[in-house]
Tab-separated table of C-alpha atoms in Angstrom:
chain	number	residue	atom	x	y	z
A	40	MET	CA	-22.688	-5.664	6.178
A	41	THR	CA	-24.541	-7.901	3.740
A	42	LEU	CA	-26.346	-6.327	0.834
A	43	THR	CA	-28.712	-8.055	-1.585
A	44	ARG	CA	-26.980	-8.409	-4.920
A	45	THR	CA	-28.999	-7.450	-7.961
A	46	PHE	CA	-26.558	-8.478	-10.619
A	47	GLY	CA	-23.800	-10.973	-11.357
A	48	LEU	CA	-26.249	-13.856	-11.638
A	49	ILE	CA	-24.877	-16.094	-14.349
A	50	LEU	CA	-26.266	-19.453	-15.353
A	51	ALA	CA	-23.168	-21.544	-15.914
A	52	GLY	CA	-22.749	-24.992	-17.330
A	53	ALA	CA	-26.270	-25.449	-18.768
A	54	ALA	CA	-26.594	-28.852	-20.464
A	55	LEU	CA	-27.351	-29.258	-24.170
A	56	PRO	CA	-30.687	-30.866	-24.999
A	57	LEU	CA	-30.527	-34.551	-25.890
A	58	GLY	CA	-29.494	-35.112	-29.477
A	59	ALA	CA	-28.066	-31.598	-29.807
A	60	CYS	CA	-24.716	-32.978	-30.941
A	61	THR	CA	-25.179	-34.916	-34.154
A	62	ASN	CA	-22.856	-37.476	-35.719
A	63	ALA	CA	-21.971	-34.910	-38.345
A	64	GLU	CA	-20.952	-32.445	-35.677
A	65	SER	CA	-18.863	-35.145	-34.021
A	66	ARG	CA	-17.039	-35.736	-37.285
A	67	GLN	CA	-16.376	-31.985	-37.448
A	68	GLY	CA	-14.443	-32.045	-34.202
A	69	VAL	CA	-16.983	-31.776	-31.355
A	70	ALA	CA	-15.416	-33.966	-28.671
A	71	SER	CA	-17.330	-35.827	-25.993
A	72	ALA	CA	-16.557	-35.231	-22.337
A	73	SER	CA	-14.860	-38.624	-22.121
A	74	THR	CA	-12.370	-37.717	-24.847
A	75	LEU	CA	-11.443	-34.249	-23.560
A	76	PRO	CA	-7.993	-33.961	-21.949
A	77	PRO	CA	-7.936	-33.186	-18.235
A	78	PRO	CA	-7.749	-29.439	-17.453
A	79	SER	CA	-4.304	-28.032	-16.775
A	80	ASN	CA	-3.349	-26.662	-13.377
A	81	GLU	CA	-3.467	-23.168	-14.834
A	82	ALA	CA	-6.969	-23.761	-16.181
A	83	ILE	CA	-8.134	-24.999	-12.798
A	84	ALA	CA	-6.561	-21.959	-11.115
A	85	ALA	CA	-8.227	-19.660	-13.626
A	86	GLU	CA	-11.651	-21.091	-12.748
A	87	LYS	CA	-11.294	-20.298	-9.054
A	88	LYS	CA	-12.674	-17.004	-7.860
A	89	ALA	CA	-11.631	-15.088	-4.788
A	90	LYS	CA	-14.141	-14.394	-2.070
A	91	ASN	CA	-11.751	-11.865	-0.547
A	92	VAL	CA	-8.878	-9.716	-1.836
A	93	ILE	CA	-6.251	-7.999	0.297
A	94	LEU	CA	-3.912	-5.525	-1.395
A	95	PHE	CA	-0.865	-4.591	0.675
A	96	ILE	CA	0.876	-1.443	-0.571
A	97	GLY	CA	4.284	-0.597	0.824
A	98	ASP	CA	4.492	3.088	-0.040
A	99	GLY	CA	7.938	3.634	-1.541
A	100	MET	CA	8.943	-0.022	-1.081
A	101	GLY	CA	11.190	-0.473	-4.104
A	102	ILE	CA	13.377	-3.499	-4.767
A	103	SER	CA	16.345	-2.046	-2.888
A	104	THR	CA	14.106	-1.435	0.127
A	105	ILE	CA	12.895	-5.037	0.045
A	106	THR	CA	16.476	-6.332	-0.154
A	107	ALA	CA	17.704	-4.117	2.672
A	108	ALA	CA	14.651	-4.948	4.810
A	109	ARG	CA	15.208	-8.661	4.222
A	110	ILE	CA	18.775	-8.346	5.496
A	111	TYR	CA	17.739	-6.069	8.365
A	112	ALA	CA	14.953	-8.424	9.475
A	113	GLY	CA	17.315	-11.394	9.363
A	114	GLN	CA	19.981	-9.577	11.353
A	115	LYS	CA	17.420	-8.643	14.001
A	116	ARG	CA	16.932	-12.402	14.379
A	117	GLY	CA	20.630	-13.086	14.794
A	118	GLN	CA	21.255	-14.243	11.221
A	119	SER	CA	23.713	-12.805	8.738
A	120	GLY	CA	20.614	-11.469	6.993
A	121	GLU	CA	21.110	-12.171	3.311
A	122	GLU	CA	19.533	-15.615	3.525
A	123	TYR	CA	16.397	-14.416	5.305
A	124	VAL	CA	13.088	-14.516	3.415
A	125	LEU	CA	10.296	-12.018	3.982
A	126	PRO	CA	6.826	-13.595	4.137
A	127	PHE	CA	5.625	-12.336	0.772
A	128	GLU	CA	8.827	-13.461	-0.952
A	129	LYS	CA	7.504	-17.013	-0.619
A	130	PHE	CA	4.612	-16.281	-2.984
A	131	ASP	CA	4.876	-18.179	-6.270
A	132	ASN	CA	3.589	-15.403	-8.510
A	133	VAL	CA	5.699	-12.310	-9.125
A	134	ALA	CA	5.530	-9.491	-11.653
A	135	LEU	CA	7.372	-6.257	-12.318
A	136	VAL	CA	5.155	-3.180	-12.398
A	137	LYS	CA	5.753	-0.023	-14.446
A	138	THR	CA	4.925	2.966	-12.266
A	139	TYR	CA	5.116	6.075	-14.458
A	140	ASN	CA	2.291	8.633	-14.439
A	141	THR	CA	0.776	9.923	-17.668
A	142	ASN	CA	2.785	13.144	-17.354
A	143	ALA	CA	5.826	11.949	-15.397
A	144	GLN	CA	8.630	9.390	-15.715
A	145	VAL	CA	8.959	9.328	-11.915
A	146	PRO	CA	5.525	9.161	-10.279
A	147	ASP	CA	3.763	10.339	-7.163
A	148	SER	CA	1.478	8.264	-4.954
A	149	ALA	CA	-1.772	9.873	-6.111
A	150	GLY	CA	-1.277	8.870	-9.731
A	151	THR	CA	0.045	5.410	-8.926
A	152	ALA	CA	-2.619	4.573	-6.336
A	153	THR	CA	-5.321	5.819	-8.714
A	154	ALA	CA	-3.994	3.415	-11.362
A	155	MET	CA	-4.370	0.484	-8.968
A	156	HIS	CA	-7.861	1.471	-7.816
A	157	SER	CA	-9.387	2.740	-11.068
A	158	GLY	CA	-7.714	0.734	-13.824
A	159	LYS	CA	-6.439	3.889	-15.523
A	160	LYS	CA	-3.146	5.698	-15.315
A	161	THR	CA	-3.410	9.413	-14.634
A	162	SER	CA	-1.269	12.443	-13.919
A	163	MET	CA	0.607	13.430	-10.790
A	164	GLY	CA	-1.286	14.925	-7.910
A	165	VAL	CA	-4.875	13.964	-8.784
A	166	LEU	CA	-7.057	11.233	-7.322
A	167	GLY	CA	-9.720	9.207	-9.083
A	168	VAL	CA	-9.875	11.470	-12.128
A	169	GLY	CA	-8.433	11.046	-15.596
A	170	PRO	CA	-5.331	12.662	-17.077
A	171	GLU	CA	-7.509	15.173	-18.927
A	172	ALA	CA	-8.256	16.843	-15.590
A	173	LYS	CA	-6.124	19.823	-14.693
A	174	ARG	CA	-4.660	19.665	-11.215
A	175	ALA	CA	-6.390	21.924	-8.685
A	176	ASP	CA	-9.199	22.673	-11.158
A	177	CYS	CA	-12.525	21.501	-9.742
A	178	ALA	CA	-14.547	21.724	-12.951
A	179	SER	CA	-12.122	19.624	-14.998
A	180	ALA	CA	-11.948	16.991	-12.250
A	181	LEU	CA	-15.746	16.713	-12.119
A	182	ALA	CA	-15.775	16.287	-15.904
A	183	ASN	CA	-13.280	13.406	-15.894
A	184	PRO	CA	-14.202	10.884	-13.174
A	185	LEU	CA	-12.684	7.412	-13.125
A	186	PRO	CA	-14.167	4.233	-11.612
A	187	LEU	CA	-13.344	3.666	-7.954
A	188	LEU	CA	-12.791	0.131	-6.737
A	189	GLY	CA	-14.235	1.035	-3.341
A	190	GLU	CA	-17.495	2.092	-4.965
A	191	GLU	CA	-17.780	-1.139	-6.939
A	192	VAL	CA	-17.031	-3.211	-3.852
A	193	ASN	CA	-19.977	-1.530	-2.130
A	194	GLN	CA	-22.261	-1.835	-5.135
A	195	ARG	CA	-21.595	-5.568	-5.362
A	196	GLY	CA	-22.385	-6.125	-1.685
A	197	LEU	CA	-18.890	-6.858	-0.381
A	198	ALA	CA	-17.413	-5.387	2.787
A	199	LEU	CA	-14.737	-2.700	2.457
A	200	GLY	CA	-11.715	-2.036	4.643
A	201	ILE	CA	-9.028	0.655	4.446
A	202	VAL	CA	-5.948	0.665	6.697
A	203	SER	CA	-2.936	2.990	6.636
A	204	THR	CA	-0.197	4.271	8.902
A	205	ALA	CA	-0.408	7.564	7.012
A	206	ARG	CA	-3.316	9.968	7.222
A	207	ILE	CA	-6.425	8.112	6.092
A	208	THR	CA	-7.006	11.033	3.693
A	209	HIS	CA	-3.505	10.703	2.228
A	210	ALA	CA	-3.084	9.769	-1.435
A	211	THR	CA	-2.925	5.968	-1.268
A	212	PRO	CA	-5.829	5.262	1.116
A	213	ALA	CA	-7.878	8.070	-0.488
A	214	SER	CA	-7.573	6.402	-3.895
A	215	VAL	CA	-9.934	3.663	-2.672
A	216	TYR	CA	-12.879	6.001	-2.074
A	217	ALA	CA	-12.201	9.567	-3.300
A	218	ARG	CA	-11.966	11.718	-6.398
A	219	SER	CA	-10.113	14.985	-6.099
A	220	ALA	CA	-8.571	17.593	-8.380
A	221	ASP	CA	-5.702	17.789	-5.892
A	222	ARG	CA	-4.404	15.193	-3.473
A	223	ASN	CA	-3.788	18.001	-0.968
A	224	TRP	CA	-7.497	18.829	-0.638
A	225	GLU	CA	-7.716	16.605	2.428
A	226	ALA	CA	-9.845	19.119	4.399
A	227	ASP	CA	-12.096	21.892	3.137
A	228	ALA	CA	-9.671	24.553	4.367
A	229	ALA	CA	-7.115	23.203	1.876
A	230	ILE	CA	-9.322	23.965	-1.125
A	231	PRO	CA	-8.372	27.362	-2.580
A	232	GLU	CA	-10.977	30.085	-2.262
A	233	GLU	CA	-11.438	30.333	-6.019
A	234	GLU	CA	-12.278	26.590	-6.263
A	235	ARG	CA	-14.806	26.469	-3.434
A	236	GLY	CA	-18.484	26.198	-4.177
A	237	LYS	CA	-17.972	24.474	-7.535
A	238	GLY	CA	-19.081	21.027	-6.414
A	239	CYS	CA	-15.808	19.456	-5.285
A	240	LYS	CA	-15.755	17.894	-1.833
A	241	ASP	CA	-12.648	17.588	0.302
A	242	ILE	CA	-11.287	14.093	0.832
A	243	ALA	CA	-12.277	13.784	4.516
A	244	THR	CA	-15.869	14.660	3.645
A	245	GLN	CA	-15.844	12.023	0.915
A	246	LEU	CA	-14.660	9.375	3.370
A	247	ILE	CA	-17.408	9.980	5.916
A	248	GLY	CA	-19.962	10.071	3.106
A	249	SER	CA	-18.838	6.713	1.716
A	250	SER	CA	-19.665	3.196	2.872
A	251	PHE	CA	-17.047	1.080	4.622
A	252	GLU	CA	-16.865	-1.432	7.434
A	253	VAL	CA	-13.348	-0.516	8.597
A	254	ALA	CA	-11.247	2.636	8.106
A	255	LEU	CA	-8.162	2.922	10.323
A	256	GLY	CA	-5.225	5.310	10.182
A	257	GLY	CA	-3.969	8.747	11.107
A	258	GLY	CA	-5.109	12.211	10.088
A	259	LEU	CA	-7.493	13.397	12.793
A	260	GLY	CA	-6.838	17.027	11.846
A	261	ALA	CA	-8.760	16.908	8.573
A	262	PHE	CA	-11.958	15.826	10.357
A	263	TYR	CA	-12.362	18.591	12.934
A	264	GLY	CA	-12.754	22.356	13.067
A	265	SER	CA	-10.007	24.927	13.266
A	266	ASP	CA	-9.587	24.566	17.034
A	267	VAL	CA	-8.315	21.012	16.480
A	268	GLY	CA	-7.706	20.569	12.779
A	269	GLY	CA	-8.186	21.961	9.316
A	270	ARG	CA	-11.905	22.419	8.728
A	271	ARG	CA	-13.278	25.878	7.989
A	272	SER	CA	-17.021	25.120	7.975
A	273	GLU	CA	-18.719	24.996	11.353
A	274	THR	CA	-21.372	22.654	9.940
A	275	THR	CA	-18.686	20.040	9.252
A	276	ALA	CA	-16.424	20.740	12.219
A	277	ASN	CA	-16.999	17.239	13.629
A	278	LEU	CA	-17.013	14.799	10.728
A	279	PRO	CA	-16.595	11.669	12.899
A	280	GLY	CA	-19.710	12.674	14.845
A	281	LEU	CA	-21.671	13.169	11.635
A	282	TRP	CA	-20.471	9.788	10.348
A	283	ALA	CA	-21.407	7.954	13.557
A	284	ALA	CA	-24.863	9.548	13.571
A	285	ARG	CA	-25.467	8.517	9.965
A	286	THR	CA	-24.145	4.956	10.139
A	287	GLY	CA	-24.489	3.899	13.770
A	288	GLY	CA	-20.798	3.083	13.617
A	289	THR	CA	-18.152	3.491	16.298
A	290	PHE	CA	-15.476	6.184	16.187
A	291	VAL	CA	-12.282	5.374	18.122
A	292	ARG	CA	-9.052	7.243	18.834
A	293	ASP	CA	-6.801	4.645	20.481
A	294	LYS	CA	-6.021	0.951	20.296
A	295	ASP	CA	-7.938	0.039	23.442
A	296	ALA	CA	-11.116	1.630	22.134
A	297	LEU	CA	-10.593	-0.142	18.814
A	298	ALA	CA	-10.298	-3.512	20.533
A	299	ALA	CA	-13.467	-2.807	22.514
A	300	ALA	CA	-15.560	-1.525	19.582
A	301	PRO	CA	-18.524	-3.703	18.522
A	302	THR	CA	-17.623	-6.034	15.668
A	303	ASP	CA	-21.070	-5.943	14.084
A	304	LYS	CA	-20.971	-2.212	13.291
A	305	PRO	CA	-18.654	-0.090	11.128
A	306	VAL	CA	-15.608	1.378	12.833
A	307	LEU	CA	-13.636	4.531	12.027
A	308	GLY	CA	-10.318	4.865	13.822
A	309	LEU	CA	-8.148	7.993	13.691
A	310	PHE	CA	-5.177	7.542	15.977
A	311	SER	CA	-3.033	10.656	15.462
A	312	GLY	CA	-3.334	14.243	14.341
A	313	SER	CA	-1.365	13.579	11.167
A	314	HIS	CA	0.601	10.468	10.188
A	315	MET	CA	0.997	7.739	12.774
A	316	THR	CA	4.183	7.376	14.816
A	317	TYR	CA	7.218	5.732	13.207
A	318	MET	CA	8.005	2.271	14.558
A	319	ALA	CA	11.593	3.408	15.178
A	320	GLU	CA	10.324	6.196	17.425
A	321	ARG	CA	8.143	3.745	19.305
A	322	MET	CA	11.265	1.704	20.081
A	323	ASP	CA	13.250	4.513	21.717
A	324	GLY	CA	12.015	3.861	25.259
A	325	SER	CA	9.564	6.766	25.346
A	326	ASP	CA	5.777	6.448	25.365
A	327	LYS	CA	5.468	8.117	21.979
A	328	GLY	CA	2.769	6.386	19.965
A	329	ALA	CA	1.932	4.052	22.850
A	330	SER	CA	-1.816	4.531	22.394
A	331	GLU	CA	-1.686	3.840	18.660
A	332	PRO	CA	-2.229	0.348	17.249
A	333	THR	CA	0.537	-1.065	15.092
A	334	LEU	CA	-0.051	-1.884	11.443
A	335	THR	CA	-0.319	-5.557	12.378
A	336	GLU	CA	-2.920	-4.775	15.054
A	337	MET	CA	-4.950	-2.683	12.608
A	338	THR	CA	-4.719	-5.447	10.002
A	339	SER	CA	-5.879	-8.061	12.496
A	340	GLN	CA	-8.829	-5.898	13.544
A	341	ALA	CA	-9.767	-5.298	9.909
A	342	ILE	CA	-9.694	-8.980	8.964
A	343	ALA	CA	-11.629	-10.006	12.079
A	344	ARG	CA	-14.377	-7.513	11.261
A	345	LEU	CA	-14.526	-8.044	7.500
A	346	LYS	CA	-14.470	-11.840	7.431
A	347	SER	CA	-17.964	-12.081	8.892
A	348	ASP	CA	-19.466	-10.790	5.658
A	349	PRO	CA	-20.708	-13.867	3.750
A	350	ASP	CA	-20.260	-12.073	0.425
A	351	GLY	CA	-16.560	-11.423	1.022
A	352	TYR	CA	-14.457	-8.286	1.281
A	353	TYR	CA	-11.800	-6.034	-0.202
A	354	LEU	CA	-9.101	-4.732	2.136
A	355	MET	CA	-6.332	-2.273	1.270
A	356	VAL	CA	-3.487	-2.069	3.786
A	357	GLU	CA	-0.837	0.621	3.313
A	358	SER	CA	2.443	0.995	5.126
A	359	GLY	CA	2.623	4.712	4.431
A	360	ARG	CA	5.652	5.616	6.471
A	361	ILE	CA	8.185	3.548	4.553
A	362	ASP	CA	7.932	6.394	2.087
A	363	HIS	CA	8.303	9.078	4.739
A	364	GLY	CA	11.395	7.485	6.228
A	365	HIS	CA	13.036	7.550	2.819
A	366	HIS	CA	12.001	11.151	2.167
A	367	ALA	CA	13.733	12.072	5.427
A	368	GLY	CA	16.869	10.216	4.309
A	369	LYS	CA	16.543	7.842	7.260
A	370	ALA	CA	16.877	4.299	5.981
A	371	GLY	CA	16.524	2.782	9.452
A	372	PHE	CA	13.097	4.351	9.833
A	373	ALA	CA	12.017	3.023	6.432
A	374	LEU	CA	13.322	-0.472	7.190
A	375	GLU	CA	11.589	-0.670	10.577
A	376	GLU	CA	8.343	0.249	8.831
A	377	THR	CA	8.975	-2.443	6.223
A	378	VAL	CA	9.575	-5.077	8.909
A	379	GLU	CA	6.264	-4.180	10.555
A	380	PHE	CA	4.632	-4.270	7.117
A	381	ALA	CA	5.967	-7.817	6.710
A	382	ASN	CA	4.549	-8.719	10.127
A	383	ALA	CA	1.106	-7.507	9.033
A	384	ILE	CA	1.359	-9.559	5.846
A	385	GLN	CA	2.339	-12.645	7.830
A	386	TYR	CA	-0.714	-12.133	10.018
A	387	ALA	CA	-2.935	-12.019	6.933
A	388	ILE	CA	-1.322	-15.161	5.535
A	389	ASP	CA	-1.870	-17.011	8.815
A	390	ASN	CA	-5.454	-15.857	9.311
A	391	THR	CA	-7.036	-16.190	5.882
A	392	ASP	CA	-7.855	-19.170	3.687
A	393	PRO	CA	-5.533	-19.250	0.630
A	394	GLU	CA	-8.248	-21.085	-1.296
A	395	GLU	CA	-10.579	-18.105	-1.100
A	396	THR	CA	-8.380	-15.059	-0.430
A	397	LEU	CA	-6.099	-13.360	-2.940
A	398	ILE	CA	-3.248	-11.551	-1.178
A	399	MET	CA	-1.134	-9.162	-3.226
A	400	VAL	CA	1.890	-7.185	-2.051
A	401	THR	CA	3.322	-4.315	-4.048
A	402	ALA	CA	4.551	-0.726	-3.925
A	403	ASP	CA	3.276	2.417	-5.550
A	404	HIS	CA	6.781	3.555	-6.481
A	405	SER	CA	10.424	3.273	-5.494
A	406	HIS	CA	13.011	5.667	-4.002
A	407	VAL	CA	16.553	6.723	-4.935
A	408	PHE	CA	17.848	4.351	-2.270
A	409	THR	CA	21.024	2.360	-2.834
A	410	ILE	CA	22.887	-0.628	-1.375
A	411	ALA	CA	26.480	0.000	-2.363
A	412	GLY	CA	30.148	-0.723	-1.790
A	413	TYR	CA	31.460	-4.241	-1.201
A	414	PRO	CA	30.418	-5.117	2.357
A	415	ARG	CA	31.203	-8.593	3.627
A	416	ARG	CA	28.497	-11.185	4.167
A	417	GLY	CA	26.535	-10.387	7.308
A	418	ASN	CA	27.817	-6.820	7.527
A	419	ASP	CA	25.516	-4.548	9.553
A	420	ILE	CA	23.104	-3.277	6.908
A	421	LEU	CA	22.817	0.046	8.777
A	422	GLY	CA	26.550	0.275	9.406
A	423	LEU	CA	29.796	1.124	7.658
A	424	VAL	CA	31.065	-0.964	4.774
A	425	VAL	CA	33.554	-3.599	5.909
A	426	SER	CA	35.118	-5.474	3.005
A	427	PRO	CA	35.216	-9.280	2.788
A	428	GLU	CA	38.175	-10.735	4.651
A	429	SER	CA	41.058	-12.128	2.633
A	430	SER	CA	42.373	-14.280	5.494
A	431	GLY	CA	41.064	-15.589	8.761
A	432	ASP	CA	43.386	-13.327	10.783
A	433	GLU	CA	42.224	-10.061	9.233
A	434	VAL	CA	40.828	-7.423	11.575
A	435	ALA	CA	37.455	-6.090	10.466
A	436	GLU	CA	38.139	-2.453	9.592
A	437	PRO	CA	35.764	-0.188	7.690
A	438	ALA	CA	36.625	0.370	4.050
A	439	LYS	CA	37.794	3.870	3.107
A	440	ALA	CA	36.592	6.100	0.320
A	441	GLU	CA	39.070	8.237	-1.632
A	442	ASP	CA	38.729	10.982	0.964
A	443	GLY	CA	40.118	8.560	3.537
A	444	LYS	CA	36.854	8.239	5.449
A	445	PRO	CA	34.490	5.290	5.826
A	446	TYR	CA	31.127	5.132	4.133
A	447	THR	CA	27.860	3.319	4.738
A	448	THR	CA	26.298	0.478	2.780
A	449	LEU	CA	23.024	2.379	2.453
A	450	GLY	CA	22.726	5.782	0.851
A	451	TYR	CA	20.612	8.033	-1.342
A	452	ALA	CA	21.146	9.722	-4.693
A	453	ASN	CA	19.580	12.879	-3.280
A	454	GLY	CA	18.061	14.142	-0.061
A	455	PRO	CA	18.601	16.158	3.109
A	456	GLY	CA	21.800	14.233	3.930
A	457	SER	CA	23.643	15.674	0.945
A	458	ILE	CA	27.412	16.128	1.086
A	459	ALA	CA	27.560	18.054	-2.207
A	460	ASN	CA	28.113	21.521	-0.735
A	461	LEU	CA	30.298	20.542	2.193
A	462	ALA	CA	33.955	21.464	2.266
A	463	GLU	CA	34.710	18.124	3.901
A	464	ARG	CA	32.576	15.001	4.119
A	465	PRO	CA	31.842	14.081	7.753
A	466	ILE	CA	32.090	10.597	9.178
A	467	PRO	CA	28.673	9.109	8.346
A	468	GLU	CA	26.097	8.301	10.991
A	469	THR	CA	25.087	4.683	11.525
A	470	GLY	CA	22.230	2.838	13.190
A	471	VAL	CA	18.437	3.034	13.086
A	472	ASN	CA	18.266	6.771	13.755
A	473	ALA	CA	20.993	7.754	11.294
A	474	ARG	CA	20.435	10.013	8.320
A	475	GLN	CA	22.321	8.496	5.405
A	476	GLN	CA	24.551	10.606	3.240
A	477	SER	CA	23.358	11.544	-0.245
A	478	ALA	CA	24.831	13.078	-3.368
A	479	ILE	CA	22.479	15.848	-4.487
A	480	PRO	CA	21.029	18.386	-2.033
A	481	THR	CA	17.233	18.291	-1.884
A	482	GLY	CA	15.065	19.170	1.069
A	483	SER	CA	13.296	15.836	0.743
A	484	GLU	CA	14.672	12.719	-0.898
A	485	THR	CA	12.722	11.903	-4.054
A	486	HIS	CA	10.896	8.970	-5.546
A	487	ALA	CA	12.568	6.835	-8.210
A	488	GLY	CA	11.197	5.649	-11.518
A	489	GLU	CA	12.215	2.007	-11.838
A	490	ASP	CA	9.732	-0.858	-11.777
A	491	VAL	CA	8.458	-2.222	-8.486
A	492	ALA	CA	7.538	-5.806	-7.641
A	493	LEU	CA	4.098	-7.386	-7.283
A	494	TYR	CA	3.828	-10.621	-5.280
A	495	ALA	CA	0.588	-12.623	-5.286
A	496	GLN	CA	-0.925	-15.706	-3.638
A	497	GLY	CA	-4.425	-17.147	-3.890
A	498	PRO	CA	-7.199	-17.272	-6.494
A	499	GLY	CA	-6.249	-15.141	-9.497
A	500	ALA	CA	-2.622	-14.826	-8.435
A	501	GLU	CA	-1.409	-16.500	-11.625
A	502	LYS	CA	-2.065	-13.224	-13.483
A	503	ALA	CA	0.766	-11.549	-11.586
A	504	ARG	CA	3.392	-12.479	-14.179
A	505	GLY	CA	5.823	-10.698	-16.467
A	506	VAL	CA	6.160	-6.936	-16.774
A	507	ILE	CA	2.832	-5.151	-16.424
A	508	GLU	CA	1.417	-1.651	-16.326
A	509	GLN	CA	0.389	-0.521	-12.861
A	510	ASN	CA	-3.276	-0.186	-13.781
A	511	VAL	CA	-3.343	-3.949	-14.506
A	512	VAL	CA	-3.351	-4.488	-10.715
A	513	TYR	CA	-6.957	-3.264	-10.821
A	514	ASP	CA	-7.744	-5.753	-13.581
A	515	ILE	CA	-6.221	-8.607	-11.564
A	516	ILE	CA	-8.402	-7.714	-8.574
A	517	ARG	CA	-11.596	-7.550	-10.616
A	518	SER	CA	-10.743	-10.760	-12.442
A	519	ALA	CA	-10.089	-12.554	-9.152
A	520	PHE	CA	-13.537	-11.536	-7.955
A	521	GLY	CA	-15.030	-12.767	-11.230
A	522	TRP	CA	-16.123	-9.291	-12.328
A	523	GLU	CA	-14.676	-9.443	-15.842
């Protein structure tokens, strides 16, 4: 979609009238063009503007997840693993990002994603509204709106794309287009009775009322009535139908329909009732998730559709189920999602022009996920710790903890795999489907509070340096587009 721009017209580089620079001014330090030093590489880079920006968010992809995924990906290719390099690790520009929310040392995805898409940090559990808003209070949310990057993208005439393996109404994708007093208000049935009728719209309604060229993910349930999903109002019991009637766009529910959808019209794809199928489950020989596109396939479809806009585009791609694998205490699930995330990033690298497209890769937060013990080089990252050999004749035996049992390289500080209340620690599970052991019993493993990484390539990438606040990601995007 190409819109006529009504702003951003700047007359640059206008020449001085003849004689404007006098001899006196020259003596005071006004240099002629011939005496100016050549611009530095950084100055040249700073002058370049991005036509397109792609922000890849690995939900929960902390540093330990990146390291473990690097090893895992390398071992899947027959290497020892440690020497392998993930595609985004080749980017020259790297920063550390502070992830805290305004009311929490350890954040949630709503607050962190809002920071990246509004330029302001906020509190846990709210989307697109400031920290002054009280969670689950409609009136206070309406009184404290924040800017939304998705809105500005539309206003400036660029194309917009949103891709996620989570529900498309989940916190991270919703931060692009929605404001909500509670991240859980994904469908109108989720809004408490006492907060209804005060002017707050559920997140699914906000999506179909917004403008986008591509929106792909899970979460069908929030868009249909109670017979299929979570809508209470009969007038909005078929949101995809209402959206298609308003926009002329195509609604699709499987990968074949997505591939066949017209490329010159908007497309909305909802491929599962809730979150999309884990990659690890798609590898088990069953047909589970067979009709769903992979993250790489959704990314390729998004880029193919967005790149036709002559004004450029903004695309957010989230690997949402890295986070869910960690919450379940299943490192193998999280790592398979991270490998697919890396595949999607590689596709974007290969199919965009680095001279005009800024690609950034980051996480919203980390997890209490550890790589521990003293495993030998090339040890199975999803296996038991085997110590480095001291001689060439040594048999590779798993190392023993003080209870006389082996332990795994990967583990969690807390989570459903806790051994804290057990009379005797069991032999740990190994492999992709294993649930790693953890120390503290919690029903769901929790986020962690340490910094996450930001990797960047393309126009404006040089601003991804040092240690930055998470809301600066928004500033980097706007600066790359030349919107400062």
